């Protein structure tokens, strides 16, 4: 059984449903607690400035109830930095998404942005917050993240998911190289974006030292048919494979 890889459930889509109607249905605080009850080993939120899904107020409200691991993702603009420093999650994941991005669509250039990222990482680590940098599957970007002082990288897995059905080995090749470079540099490896019940197990078998996968959209889509508890258990079965 692979005890290394943890499943963090991103609950942004639950907030999106709530916001589409107003009120508090579904209740994102309860959803976070339920995900943990059903077996999730972490809760991820990604607040954006326009608050179209998870709001800054949600982050503050959810934090006290999380008993596993709380991961906040986002672009480290001043308001985000202030929020993270106030809430003090277990992990912060730095994502270079524009304010109007539909979803995250690229990783950091850790070489070109080394000075900025080094400063941000140091700020968060001064509070004891584990810091991860979202990157494309490029070994040089993993090595750059290490030079920035990060604890982990998160591999942006959209390209892997897109190529999986036409050729899994080819789709995962660059990820294996980047994950190996990260491990050699002393970094932990997280992964996320478009991972689902079809492609998750192969990724974990190929990169078994993956510390954490963060999955939201696919889990909520599957939960429409399977229910949230059965869905979380199904995802856990794909990563607890050794």
JSON list of C-alpha atoms in Angstrom, two decimals:
[
{"chain": "A", "resi": 1, "resn": "UNK", "atom": "CA", "xyz": [0.00, 0.00, 0.00]},
{"chain": "A", "resi": 2, "resn": "UNK", "atom": "CA", "xyz": [1.35, 3.41, -0.95]},
{"chain": "A", "resi": 3, "resn": "UNK", "atom": "CA", "xyz": [1.21, 5.37, 2.29]},
{"chain": "A", "resi": 4, "resn": "UNK", "atom": "CA", "xyz": [3.18, 8.24, 0.80]},
{"chain": "A", "resi": 5, "resn": "UNK", "atom": "CA", "xyz": [0.69, 9.90, -1.53]},
{"chain": "A", "resi": 6, "resn": "UNK", "atom": "CA", "xyz": [-2.07, 11.90, 0.12]},
{"chain": "A", "resi": 7, "resn": "UNK", "atom": "CA", "xyz": [-5.35, 12.99, -1.46]},
{"chain": "A", "resi": 8, "resn": "UNK", "atom": "CA", "xyz": [-6.26, 16.66, -0.98]},
{"chain": "A", "resi": 9, "resn": "UNK", "atom": "CA", "xyz": [-9.74, 17.55, -2.19]},
{"chain": "A", "resi": 10, "resn": "UNK", "atom": "CA", "xyz": [-10.12, 20.96, -3.79]},
{"chain": "A", "resi": 11, "resn": "UNK", "atom": "CA", "xyz": [-13.56, 22.28, -2.80]},
{"chain": "A", "resi": 12, "resn": "UNK", "atom": "CA", "xyz": [-13.66, 25.30, -5.12]},
{"chain": "A", "resi": 13, "resn": "UNK", "atom": "CA", "xyz": [-16.37, 23.79, -7.31]},
{"chain": "A", "resi": 14, "resn": "UNK", "atom": "CA", "xyz": [-18.65, 23.37, -4.31]},
{"chain": "A", "resi": 15, "resn": "UNK", "atom": "CA", "xyz": [-18.36, 27.10, -3.72]},
{"chain": "A", "resi": 16, "resn": "UNK", "atom": "CA", "xyz": [-19.03, 27.74, -7.42]},
{"chain": "A", "resi": 17, "resn": "UNK", "atom": "CA", "xyz": [-22.35, 25.93, -7.14]},
{"chain": "A", "resi": 18, "resn": "UNK", "atom": "CA", "xyz": [-23.24, 27.89, -4.02]},
{"chain": "A", "resi": 19, "resn": "UNK", "atom": "CA", "xyz": [-22.34, 31.21, -5.60]},
{"chain": "A", "resi": 20, "resn": "UNK", "atom": "CA", "xyz": [-24.43, 30.51, -8.69]},
{"chain": "A", "resi": 21, "resn": "UNK", "atom": "CA", "xyz": [-27.60, 30.65, -6.62]},
{"chain": "A", "resi": 22, "resn": "UNK", "atom": "CA", "xyz": [-26.70, 32.71, -3.57]},
{"chain": "A", "resi": 23, "resn": "UNK", "atom": "CA", "xyz": [-27.33, 31.68, 0.00]},
{"chain": "A", "resi": 24, "resn": "UNK", "atom": "CA", "xyz": [-25.33, 28.89, 1.59]},
{"chain": "A", "resi": 25, "resn": "UNK", "atom": "CA", "xyz": [-26.27, 25.75, -0.32]},
{"chain": "A", "resi": 26, "resn": "UNK", "atom": "CA", "xyz": [-24.09, 23.78, -0.56]},
{"chain": "A", "resi": 27, "resn": "UNK", "atom": "CA", "xyz": [-22.29, 24.70, 2.66]},
{"chain": "A", "resi": 28, "resn": "UNK", "atom": "CA", "xyz": [-18.55, 24.75, 1.92]},
{"chain": "A", "resi": 29, "resn": "UNK", "atom": "CA", "xyz": [-17.56, 24.47, 5.58]},
{"chain": "A", "resi": 30, "resn": "UNK", "atom": "CA", "xyz": [-19.62, 21.32, 5.94]},
{"chain": "A", "resi": 31, "resn": "UNK", "atom": "CA", "xyz": [-18.29, 20.02, 2.65]},
{"chain": "A", "resi": 32, "resn": "UNK", "atom": "CA", "xyz": [-14.72, 20.37, 3.91]},
{"chain": "A", "resi": 33, "resn": "UNK", "atom": "CA", "xyz": [-15.57, 18.49, 7.10]},
{"chain": "A", "resi": 34, "resn": "UNK", "atom": "CA", "xyz": [-17.42, 15.80, 5.17]},
{"chain": "A", "resi": 35, "resn": "UNK", "atom": "CA", "xyz": [-14.55, 15.28, 2.75]},
{"chain": "A", "resi": 36, "resn": "UNK", "atom": "CA", "xyz": [-12.27, 14.58, 5.70]},
{"chain": "A", "resi": 37, "resn": "UNK", "atom": "CA", "xyz": [-14.84, 12.25, 7.27]},
{"chain": "A", "resi": 38, "resn": "UNK", "atom": "CA", "xyz": [-15.03, 10.36, 3.98]},
{"chain": "A", "resi": 39, "resn": "UNK", "atom": "CA", "xyz": [-11.26, 9.85, 3.91]},
{"chain": "A", "resi": 40, "resn": "UNK", "atom": "CA", "xyz": [-9.69, 12.92, 2.30]},
{"chain": "A", "resi": 41, "resn": "UNK", "atom": "CA", "xyz": [-6.25, 13.60, 3.73]},
{"chain": "A", "resi": 42, "resn": "UNK", "atom": "CA", "xyz": [-6.29, 17.30, 2.99]},
{"chain": "A", "resi": 43, "resn": "UNK", "atom": "CA", "xyz": [-8.48, 20.19, 1.88]},
{"chain": "A", "resi": 44, "resn": "UNK", "atom": "CA", "xyz": [-7.40, 22.58, -0.86]},
{"chain": "A", "resi": 45, "resn": "UNK", "atom": "CA", "xyz": [-8.87, 26.00, -1.65]},
{"chain": "A", "resi": 46, "resn": "UNK", "atom": "CA", "xyz": [-7.90, 28.45, -4.36]},
{"chain": "A", "resi": 47, "resn": "UNK", "atom": "CA", "xyz": [-9.34, 31.90, -3.63]},
{"chain": "A", "resi": 48, "resn": "UNK", "atom": "CA", "xyz": [-9.19, 34.36, -6.52]},
{"chain": "A", "resi": 49, "resn": "UNK", "atom": "CA", "xyz": [-9.56, 38.14, -6.28]},
{"chain": "A", "resi": 50, "resn": "UNK", "atom": "CA", "xyz": [-13.00, 38.12, -7.94]},
{"chain": "A", "resi": 51, "resn": "UNK", "atom": "CA", "xyz": [-14.23, 35.53, -5.41]},
{"chain": "A", "resi": 52, "resn": "UNK", "atom": "CA", "xyz": [-16.18, 33.68, -8.07]},
{"chain": "A", "resi": 53, "resn": "UNK", "atom": "CA", "xyz": [-15.83, 30.46, -6.09]},
{"chain": "A", "resi": 54, "resn": "UNK", "atom": "CA", "xyz": [-13.97, 30.23, -2.77]},
{"chain": "A", "resi": 55, "resn": "UNK", "atom": "CA", "xyz": [-14.05, 33.60, -1.03]},
{"chain": "A", "resi": 56, "resn": "UNK", "atom": "CA", "xyz": [-11.48, 35.00, 1.35]},
{"chain": "A", "resi": 57, "resn": "UNK", "atom": "CA", "xyz": [-14.14, 34.81, 4.06]},
{"chain": "A", "resi": 58, "resn": "UNK", "atom": "CA", "xyz": [-14.58, 31.09, 3.28]},
{"chain": "A", "resi": 59, "resn": "UNK", "atom": "CA", "xyz": [-10.88, 30.51, 3.83]},
{"chain": "A", "resi": 60, "resn": "UNK", "atom": "CA", "xyz": [-11.08, 32.11, 7.25]},
{"chain": "A", "resi": 61, "resn": "UNK", "atom": "CA", "xyz": [-14.18, 30.12, 8.14]},
{"chain": "A", "resi": 62, "resn": "UNK", "atom": "CA", "xyz": [-12.90, 26.75, 6.89]},
{"chain": "A", "resi": 63, "resn": "UNK", "atom": "CA", "xyz": [-9.48, 26.90, 8.52]},
{"chain": "A", "resi": 64, "resn": "UNK", "atom": "CA", "xyz": [-10.46, 26.08, 12.14]},
{"chain": "A", "resi": 65, "resn": "UNK", "atom": "CA", "xyz": [-12.42, 22.99, 11.12]},
{"chain": "A", "resi": 66, "resn": "UNK", "atom": "CA", "xyz": [-9.76, 21.31, 9.00]},
{"chain": "A", "resi": 67, "resn": "UNK", "atom": "CA", "xyz": [-8.23, 18.44, 10.95]},
{"chain": "A", "resi": 68, "resn": "UNK", "atom": "CA", "xyz": [-6.01, 16.96, 8.23]},
{"chain": "A", "resi": 69, "resn": "UNK", "atom": "CA", "xyz": [-4.00, 19.38, 6.08]},
{"chain": "A", "resi": 70, "resn": "UNK", "atom": "CA", "xyz": [-5.08, 22.77, 4.77]},
{"chain": "A", "resi": 71, "resn": "UNK", "atom": "CA", "xyz": [-3.58, 23.89, 1.47]},
{"chain": "A", "resi": 72, "resn": "UNK", "atom": "CA", "xyz": [-4.22, 27.35, 0.03]},
{"chain": "A", "resi": 73, "resn": "UNK", "atom": "CA", "xyz": [-3.38, 27.91, -3.65]},
{"chain": "A", "resi": 74, "resn": "UNK", "atom": "CA", "xyz": [-3.07, 31.22, -5.41]},
{"chain": "A", "resi": 75, "resn": "UNK", "atom": "CA", "xyz": [-1.11, 33.98, -7.02]},
{"chain": "A", "resi": 76, "resn": "UNK", "atom": "CA", "xyz": [0.87, 35.77, -4.29]},
{"chain": "A", "resi": 77, "resn": "UNK", "atom": "CA", "xyz": [-0.58, 39.23, -4.82]},
{"chain": "A", "resi": 78, "resn": "UNK", "atom": "CA", "xyz": [-0.56, 41.36, -1.65]},
{"chain": "A", "resi": 79, "resn": "UNK", "atom": "CA", "xyz": [-4.11, 40.48, -0.55]},
{"chain": "A", "resi": 80, "resn": "UNK", "atom": "CA", "xyz": [-3.37, 36.77, -0.97]},
{"chain": "A", "resi": 81, "resn": "UNK", "atom": "CA", "xyz": [-0.13, 37.03, 0.98]},
{"chain": "A", "resi": 82, "resn": "UNK", "atom": "CA", "xyz": [-1.97, 38.84, 3.78]},
{"chain": "A", "resi": 83, "resn": "UNK", "atom": "CA", "xyz": [-4.66, 36.16, 3.86]},
{"chain": "A", "resi": 84, "resn": "UNK", "atom": "CA", "xyz": [-2.17, 33.31, 4.05]},
{"chain": "A", "resi": 85, "resn": "UNK", "atom": "CA", "xyz": [-0.17, 35.01, 6.77]},
{"chain": "A", "resi": 86, "resn": "UNK", "atom": "CA", "xyz": [-3.39, 35.54, 8.75]},
{"chain": "A", "resi": 87, "resn": "UNK", "atom": "CA", "xyz": [-4.82, 32.04, 8.34]},
{"chain": "A", "resi": 88, "resn": "UNK", "atom": "CA", "xyz": [-1.48, 30.12, 8.48]},
{"chain": "A", "resi": 89, "resn": "UNK", "atom": "CA", "xyz": [-2.36, 26.97, 6.50]},
{"chain": "A", "resi": 90, "resn": "UNK", "atom": "CA", "xyz": [-0.22, 23.84, 6.57]},
{"chain": "A", "resi": 91, "resn": "UNK", "atom": "CA", "xyz": [0.81, 24.49, 2.97]},
{"chain": "A", "resi": 92, "resn": "UNK", "atom": "CA", "xyz": [0.64, 27.31, 0.47]},
{"chain": "A", "resi": 93, "resn": "UNK", "atom": "CA", "xyz": [0.95, 26.60, -3.25]},
{"chain": "A", "resi": 94, "resn": "UNK", "atom": "CA", "xyz": [2.09, 29.50, -5.42]},
{"chain": "A", "resi": 95, "resn": "UNK", "atom": "CA", "xyz": [0.26, 29.60, -8.76]},
{"chain": "A", "resi": 96, "resn": "UNK", "atom": "CA", "xyz": [0.90, 32.31, -11.39]},
{"chain": "A", "resi": 97, "resn": "UNK", "atom": "CA", "xyz": [-2.68, 32.58, -12.62]},
{"chain": "A", "resi": 98, "resn": "UNK", "atom": "CA", "xyz": [-4.03, 35.86, -13.92]},
{"chain": "A", "resi": 99, "resn": "UNK", "atom": "CA", "xyz": [-6.97, 37.40, -12.08]},
{"chain": "A", "resi": 100, "resn": "UNK", "atom": "CA", "xyz": [-9.33, 36.54, -14.94]},
{"chain": "A", "resi": 101, "resn": "UNK", "atom": "CA", "xyz": [-8.08, 33.01, -15.64]},
{"chain": "A", "resi": 102, "resn": "UNK", "atom": "CA", "xyz": [-10.85, 30.42, -15.82]},
{"chain": "A", "resi": 103, "resn": "UNK", "atom": "CA", "xyz": [-8.49, 27.93, -14.25]},
{"chain": "A", "resi": 104, "resn": "UNK", "atom": "CA", "xyz": [-4.75, 27.64, -13.73]},
{"chain": "A", "resi": 105, "resn": "UNK", "atom": "CA", "xyz": [-3.09, 27.21, -17.11]},
{"chain": "A", "resi": 106, "resn": "UNK", "atom": "CA", "xyz": [0.70, 27.41, -16.63]},
{"chain": "A", "resi": 107, "resn": "UNK", "atom": "CA", "xyz": [3.42, 26.97, -14.08]},
{"chain": "A", "resi": 108, "resn": "UNK", "atom": "CA", "xyz": [5.98, 29.47, -12.83]},
{"chain": "A", "resi": 109, "resn": "UNK", "atom": "CA", "xyz": [9.20, 30.25, -14.61]},
{"chain": "A", "resi": 110, "resn": "UNK", "atom": "CA", "xyz": [11.26, 29.80, -11.47]},
{"chain": "A", "resi": 111, "resn": "UNK", "atom": "CA", "xyz": [14.41, 31.05, -13.17]},
{"chain": "A", "resi": 112, "resn": "UNK", "atom": "CA", "xyz": [13.04, 34.35, -14.50]},
{"chain": "A", "resi": 113, "resn": "UNK", "atom": "CA", "xyz": [11.08, 34.95, -11.27]},
{"chain": "A", "resi": 114, "resn": "UNK", "atom": "CA", "xyz": [13.69, 33.69, -8.83]},
{"chain": "A", "resi": 115, "resn": "UNK", "atom": "CA", "xyz": [14.12, 36.94, -6.89]},
{"chain": "A", "resi": 116, "resn": "UNK", "atom": "CA", "xyz": [10.37, 37.46, -6.45]},
{"chain": "A", "resi": 117, "resn": "UNK", "atom": "CA", "xyz": [9.64, 33.85, -5.55]},
{"chain": "A", "resi": 118, "resn": "UNK", "atom": "CA", "xyz": [12.53, 33.68, -3.10]},
{"chain": "A", "resi": 119, "resn": "UNK", "atom": "CA", "xyz": [11.11, 36.66, -1.24]},
{"chain": "A", "resi": 120, "resn": "UNK", "atom": "CA", "xyz": [7.58, 35.22, -1.18]},
{"chain": "A", "resi": 121, "resn": "UNK", "atom": "CA", "xyz": [8.75, 31.79, -0.07]},
{"chain": "A", "resi": 122, "resn": "UNK", "atom": "CA", "xyz": [10.80, 33.32, 2.75]},
{"chain": "A", "resi": 123, "resn": "UNK", "atom": "CA", "xyz": [7.77, 35.32, 3.89]},
{"chain": "A", "resi": 124, "resn": "UNK", "atom": "CA", "xyz": [5.58, 32.23, 4.19]},
{"chain": "A", "resi": 125, "resn": "UNK", "atom": "CA", "xyz": [8.27, 30.05, 5.70]},
{"chain": "A", "resi": 126, "resn": "UNK", "atom": "CA", "xyz": [8.81, 32.67, 8.41]},
{"chain": "A", "resi": 127, "resn": "UNK", "atom": "CA", "xyz": [5.40, 31.52, 9.66]},
{"chain": "A", "resi": 128, "resn": "UNK", "atom": "CA", "xyz": [6.32, 27.86, 9.36]},
{"chain": "A", "resi": 129, "resn": "UNK", "atom": "CA", "xyz": [4.13, 27.35, 6.29]},
{"chain": "A", "resi": 130, "resn": "UNK", "atom": "CA", "xyz": [5.31, 24.65, 3.90]},
{"chain": "A", "resi": 131, "resn": "UNK", "atom": "CA", "xyz": [5.62, 26.29, 0.49]},
{"chain": "A", "resi": 132, "resn": "UNK", "atom": "CA", "xyz": [5.11, 24.65, -2.88]},
{"chain": "A", "resi": 133, "resn": "UNK", "atom": "CA", "xyz": [5.62, 26.21, -6.33]},
{"chain": "A", "resi": 134, "resn": "UNK", "atom": "CA", "xyz": [3.37, 25.22, -9.24]},
{"chain": "A", "resi": 135, "resn": "UNK", "atom": "CA", "xyz": [5.50, 24.38, -12.28]},
{"chain": "A", "resi": 136, "resn": "UNK", "atom": "CA", "xyz": [5.36, 22.85, -15.72]},
{"chain": "A", "resi": 137, "resn": "UNK", "atom": "CA", "xyz": [7.13, 19.47, -16.08]},
{"chain": "A", "resi": 138, "resn": "UNK", "atom": "CA", "xyz": [10.57, 20.91, -16.80]},
{"chain": "A", "resi": 139, "resn": "UNK", "atom": "CA", "xyz": [13.57, 19.78, -14.73]},
{"chain": "A", "resi": 140, "resn": "UNK", "atom": "CA", "xyz": [15.12, 23.27, -14.80]},
{"chain": "A", "resi": 141, "resn": "UNK", "atom": "CA", "xyz": [11.96, 24.69, -13.24]},
{"chain": "A", "resi": 142, "resn": "UNK", "atom": "CA", "xyz": [12.16, 22.16, -10.42]},
{"chain": "A", "resi": 143, "resn": "UNK", "atom": "CA", "xyz": [15.80, 23.02, -9.83]},
{"chain": "A", "resi": 144, "resn": "UNK", "atom": "CA", "xyz": [14.87, 26.70, -9.89]},
{"chain": "A", "resi": 145, "resn": "UNK", "atom": "CA", "xyz": [12.19, 26.11, -7.26]},
{"chain": "A", "resi": 146, "resn": "UNK", "atom": "CA", "xyz": [14.84, 24.62, -4.99]},
{"chain": "A", "resi": 147, "resn": "UNK", "atom": "CA", "xyz": [16.98, 27.72, -5.43]},
{"chain": "A", "resi": 148, "resn": "UNK", "atom": "CA", "xyz": [13.97, 29.82, -4.42]},
{"chain": "A", "resi": 149, "resn": "UNK", "atom": "CA", "xyz": [13.87, 27.98, -1.10]},
{"chain": "A", "resi": 150, "resn": "UNK", "atom": "CA", "xyz": [10.65, 26.06, -1.75]},
{"chain": "A", "resi": 151, "resn": "UNK", "atom": "CA", "xyz": [9.82, 22.87, 0.12]},
{"chain": "A", "resi": 152, "resn": "UNK", "atom": "CA", "xyz": [7.93, 21.27, -2.74]},
{"chain": "A", "resi": 153, "resn": "UNK", "atom": "CA", "xyz": [6.82, 21.67, -6.32]},
{"chain": "A", "resi": 154, "resn": "UNK", "atom": "CA", "xyz": [3.38, 20.95, -7.69]},
{"chain": "A", "resi": 155, "resn": "UNK", "atom": "CA", "xyz": [3.49, 19.53, -11.19]},
{"chain": "A", "resi": 156, "resn": "UNK", "atom": "CA", "xyz": [0.85, 21.02, -13.51]},
{"chain": "A", "resi": 157, "resn": "UNK", "atom": "CA", "xyz": [-0.59, 17.81, -14.93]},
{"chain": "A", "resi": 158, "resn": "UNK", "atom": "CA", "xyz": [-2.90, 19.13, -17.67]},
{"chain": "A", "resi": 159, "resn": "UNK", "atom": "CA", "xyz": [-0.57, 17.97, -20.47]},
{"chain": "A", "resi": 160, "resn": "UNK", "atom": "CA", "xyz": [-0.30, 14.51, -18.91]},
{"chain": "A", "resi": 161, "resn": "UNK", "atom": "CA", "xyz": [-4.08, 14.22, -18.72]},
{"chain": "A", "resi": 162, "resn": "UNK", "atom": "CA", "xyz": [-4.49, 15.41, -22.30]},
{"chain": "A", "resi": 163, "resn": "UNK", "atom": "CA", "xyz": [-2.01, 12.87, -23.65]},
{"chain": "A", "resi": 164, "resn": "UNK", "atom": "CA", "xyz": [-2.80, 9.94, -21.40]},
{"chain": "A", "resi": 165, "resn": "UNK", "atom": "CA", "xyz": [-5.23, 8.02, -23.60]},
{"chain": "A", "resi": 166, "resn": "UNK", "atom": "CA", "xyz": [-3.09, 8.26, -26.73]},
{"chain": "A", "resi": 167, "resn": "UNK", "atom": "CA", "xyz": [0.09, 7.12, -24.95]},
{"chain": "A", "resi": 168, "resn": "UNK", "atom": "CA", "xyz": [0.54, 7.01, -21.17]},
{"chain": "A", "resi": 169, "resn": "UNK", "atom": "CA", "xyz": [4.29, 6.42, -21.22]},
{"chain": "A", "resi": 170, "resn": "UNK", "atom": "CA", "xyz": [4.89, 9.38, -23.51]},
{"chain": "A", "resi": 171, "resn": "UNK", "atom": "CA", "xyz": [2.45, 11.56, -21.58]},
{"chain": "A", "resi": 172, "resn": "UNK", "atom": "CA", "xyz": [4.18, 10.95, -18.26]},
{"chain": "A", "resi": 173, "resn": "UNK", "atom": "CA", "xyz": [7.79, 11.08, -19.48]},
{"chain": "A", "resi": 174, "resn": "UNK", "atom": "CA", "xyz": [8.45, 14.76, -18.84]},
{"chain": "A", "resi": 175, "resn": "UNK", "atom": "CA", "xyz": [6.76, 14.51, -15.46]},
{"chain": "A", "resi": 176, "resn": "UNK", "atom": "CA", "xyz": [9.04, 11.69, -14.42]},
{"chain": "A", "resi": 177, "resn": "UNK", "atom": "CA", "xyz": [12.08, 13.75, -15.43]},
{"chain": "A", "resi": 178, "resn": "UNK", "atom": "CA", "xyz": [10.87, 16.82, -13.54]},
{"chain": "A", "resi": 179, "resn": "UNK", "atom": "CA", "xyz": [9.85, 14.81, -10.48]},
{"chain": "A", "resi": 180, "resn": "UNK", "atom": "CA", "xyz": [13.25, 13.12, -10.44]},
{"chain": "A", "resi": 181, "resn": "UNK", "atom": "CA", "xyz": [15.00, 16.48, -10.67]},
{"chain": "A", "resi": 182, "resn": "UNK", "atom": "CA", "xyz": [12.88, 17.77, -7.79]},
{"chain": "A", "resi": 183, "resn": "UNK", "atom": "CA", "xyz": [13.69, 14.75, -5.65]},
{"chain": "A", "resi": 184, "resn": "UNK", "atom": "CA", "xyz": [17.39, 15.10, -6.43]},
{"chain": "A", "resi": 185, "resn": "UNK", "atom": "CA", "xyz": [17.18, 18.76, -5.36]},
{"chain": "A", "resi": 186, "resn": "UNK", "atom": "CA", "xyz": [15.62, 17.78, -2.04]},
{"chain": "A", "resi": 187, "resn": "UNK", "atom": "CA", "xyz": [12.08, 18.87, -2.87]},
{"chain": "A", "resi": 188, "resn": "UNK", "atom": "CA", "xyz": [8.83, 17.07, -2.25]},
{"chain": "A", "resi": 189, "resn": "UNK", "atom": "CA", "xyz": [6.57, 16.48, -5.26]},
{"chain": "A", "resi": 190, "resn": "UNK", "atom": "CA", "xyz": [2.86, 17.31, -5.46]},
{"chain": "A", "resi": 191, "resn": "UNK", "atom": "CA", "xyz": [0.70, 17.07, -8.57]},
{"chain": "A", "resi": 192, "resn": "UNK", "atom": "CA", "xyz": [-2.60, 18.41, -9.75]},
{"chain": "A", "resi": 193, "resn": "UNK", "atom": "CA", "xyz": [-4.86, 19.53, -12.60]},
{"chain": "A", "resi": 194, "resn": "UNK", "atom": "CA", "xyz": [-7.12, 17.24, -14.65]},
{"chain": "A", "resi": 195, "resn": "UNK", "atom": "CA", "xyz": [-6.14, 14.12, -12.72]},
{"chain": "A", "resi": 196, "resn": "UNK", "atom": "CA", "xyz": [-9.08, 11.71, -12.59]},
{"chain": "A", "resi": 197, "resn": "UNK", "atom": "CA", "xyz": [-10.07, 8.10, -12.02]},
{"chain": "A", "resi": 198, "resn": "UNK", "atom": "CA", "xyz": [-8.76, 7.08, -15.44]},
{"chain": "A", "resi": 199, "resn": "UNK", "atom": "CA", "xyz": [-5.26, 8.56, -15.32]},
{"chain": "A", "resi": 200, "resn": "UNK", "atom": "CA", "xyz": [-4.41, 8.87, -11.63]},
{"chain": "A", "resi": 201, "resn": "UNK", "atom": "CA", "xyz": [-3.15, 5.37, -10.86]},
{"chain": "A", "resi": 202, "resn": "UNK", "atom": "CA", "xyz": [-0.69, 5.29, -13.76]},
{"chain": "A", "resi": 203, "resn": "UNK", "atom": "CA", "xyz": [0.80, 8.59, -12.65]},
{"chain": "A", "resi": 204, "resn": "UNK", "atom": "CA", "xyz": [1.29, 7.35, -9.08]},
{"chain": "A", "resi": 205, "resn": "UNK", "atom": "CA", "xyz": [2.76, 4.04, -10.22]},
{"chain": "A", "resi": 206, "resn": "UNK", "atom": "CA", "xyz": [5.24, 5.90, -12.40]},
{"chain": "A", "resi": 207, "resn": "UNK", "atom": "CA", "xyz": [6.12, 8.54, -9.78]},
{"chain": "A", "resi": 208, "resn": "UNK", "atom": "CA", "xyz": [5.47, 6.73, -6.48]},
{"chain": "A", "resi": 209, "resn": "UNK", "atom": "CA", "xyz": [7.23, 9.40, -4.43]},
{"chain": "A", "resi": 210, "resn": "UNK", "atom": "CA", "xyz": [4.43, 11.85, -5.22]},
{"chain": "A", "resi": 211, "resn": "UNK", "atom": "CA", "xyz": [3.60, 13.31, -1.81]},
{"chain": "A", "resi": 212, "resn": "UNK", "atom": "CA", "xyz": [0.17, 14.74, -2.61]},
{"chain": "A", "resi": 213, "resn": "UNK", "atom": "CA", "xyz": [-2.37, 15.04, -5.38]},
{"chain": "A", "resi": 214, "resn": "UNK", "atom": "CA", "xyz": [-4.85, 17.91, -5.32]},
{"chain": "A", "resi": 215, "resn": "UNK", "atom": "CA", "xyz": [-8.07, 17.11, -7.18]},
{"chain": "A", "resi": 216, "resn": "UNK", "atom": "CA", "xyz": [-11.29, 19.07, -7.33]},
{"chain": "A", "resi": 217, "resn": "UNK", "atom": "CA", "xyz": [-13.16, 19.34, -10.63]},
{"chain": "A", "resi": 218, "resn": "UNK", "atom": "CA", "xyz": [-13.08, 15.62, -11.44]},
{"chain": "A", "resi": 219, "resn": "UNK", "atom": "CA", "xyz": [-14.09, 14.62, -7.90]},
{"chain": "A", "resi": 220, "resn": "UNK", "atom": "CA", "xyz": [-17.13, 16.89, -7.95]},
{"chain": "A", "resi": 221, "resn": "UNK", "atom": "CA", "xyz": [-18.12, 15.67, -11.42]},
{"chain": "A", "resi": 222, "resn": "UNK", "atom": "CA", "xyz": [-17.86, 12.02, -10.34]},
{"chain": "A", "resi": 223, "resn": "UNK", "atom": "CA", "xyz": [-19.71, 12.78, -7.12]},
{"chain": "A", "resi": 224, "resn": "UNK", "atom": "CA", "xyz": [-22.77, 13.83, -9.14]},
{"chain": "A", "resi": 225, "resn": "UNK", "atom": "CA", "xyz": [-23.17, 10.16, -10.07]},
{"chain": "A", "resi": 226, "resn": "UNK", "atom": "CA", "xyz": [-21.40, 8.26, -7.30]},
{"chain": "A", "resi": 227, "resn": "UNK", "atom": "CA", "xyz": [-21.92, 10.47, -4.27]},
{"chain": "A", "resi": 228, "resn": "UNK", "atom": "CA", "xyz": [-19.11, 12.28, -2.51]},
{"chain": "A", "resi": 229, "resn": "UNK", "atom": "CA", "xyz": [-18.17, 9.53, -0.06]},
{"chain": "A", "resi": 230, "resn": "UNK", "atom": "CA", "xyz": [-17.91, 6.77, -2.69]},
{"chain": "A", "resi": 231, "resn": "UNK", "atom": "CA", "xyz": [-16.03, 9.12, -5.01]},
{"chain": "A", "resi": 232, "resn": "UNK", "atom": "CA", "xyz": [-13.38, 9.98, -2.44]},
{"chain": "A", "resi": 233, "resn": "UNK", "atom": "CA", "xyz": [-12.96, 6.30, -1.62]},
{"chain": "A", "resi": 234, "resn": "UNK", "atom": "CA", "xyz": [-12.59, 5.53, -5.33]},
{"chain": "A", "resi": 235, "resn": "UNK", "atom": "CA", "xyz": [-9.82, 8.12, -5.68]},
{"chain": "A", "resi": 236, "resn": "UNK", "atom": "CA", "xyz": [-8.05, 6.82, -2.59]},
{"chain": "A", "resi": 237, "resn": "UNK", "atom": "CA", "xyz": [-8.09, 3.34, -4.12]},
{"chain": "A", "resi": 238, "resn": "UNK", "atom": "CA", "xyz": [-6.18, 4.70, -7.11]},
{"chain": "A", "resi": 239, "resn": "UNK", "atom": "CA", "xyz": [-3.33, 6.12, -5.03]},
{"chain": "A", "resi": 240, "resn": "UNK", "atom": "CA", "xyz": [-3.09, 3.56, -2.22]},
{"chain": "A", "resi": 241, "resn": "UNK", "atom": "CA", "xyz": [-1.79, 0.93, -4.60]},
{"chain": "A", "resi": 242, "resn": "UNK", "atom": "CA", "xyz": [1.41, -0.47, -3.12]}
]
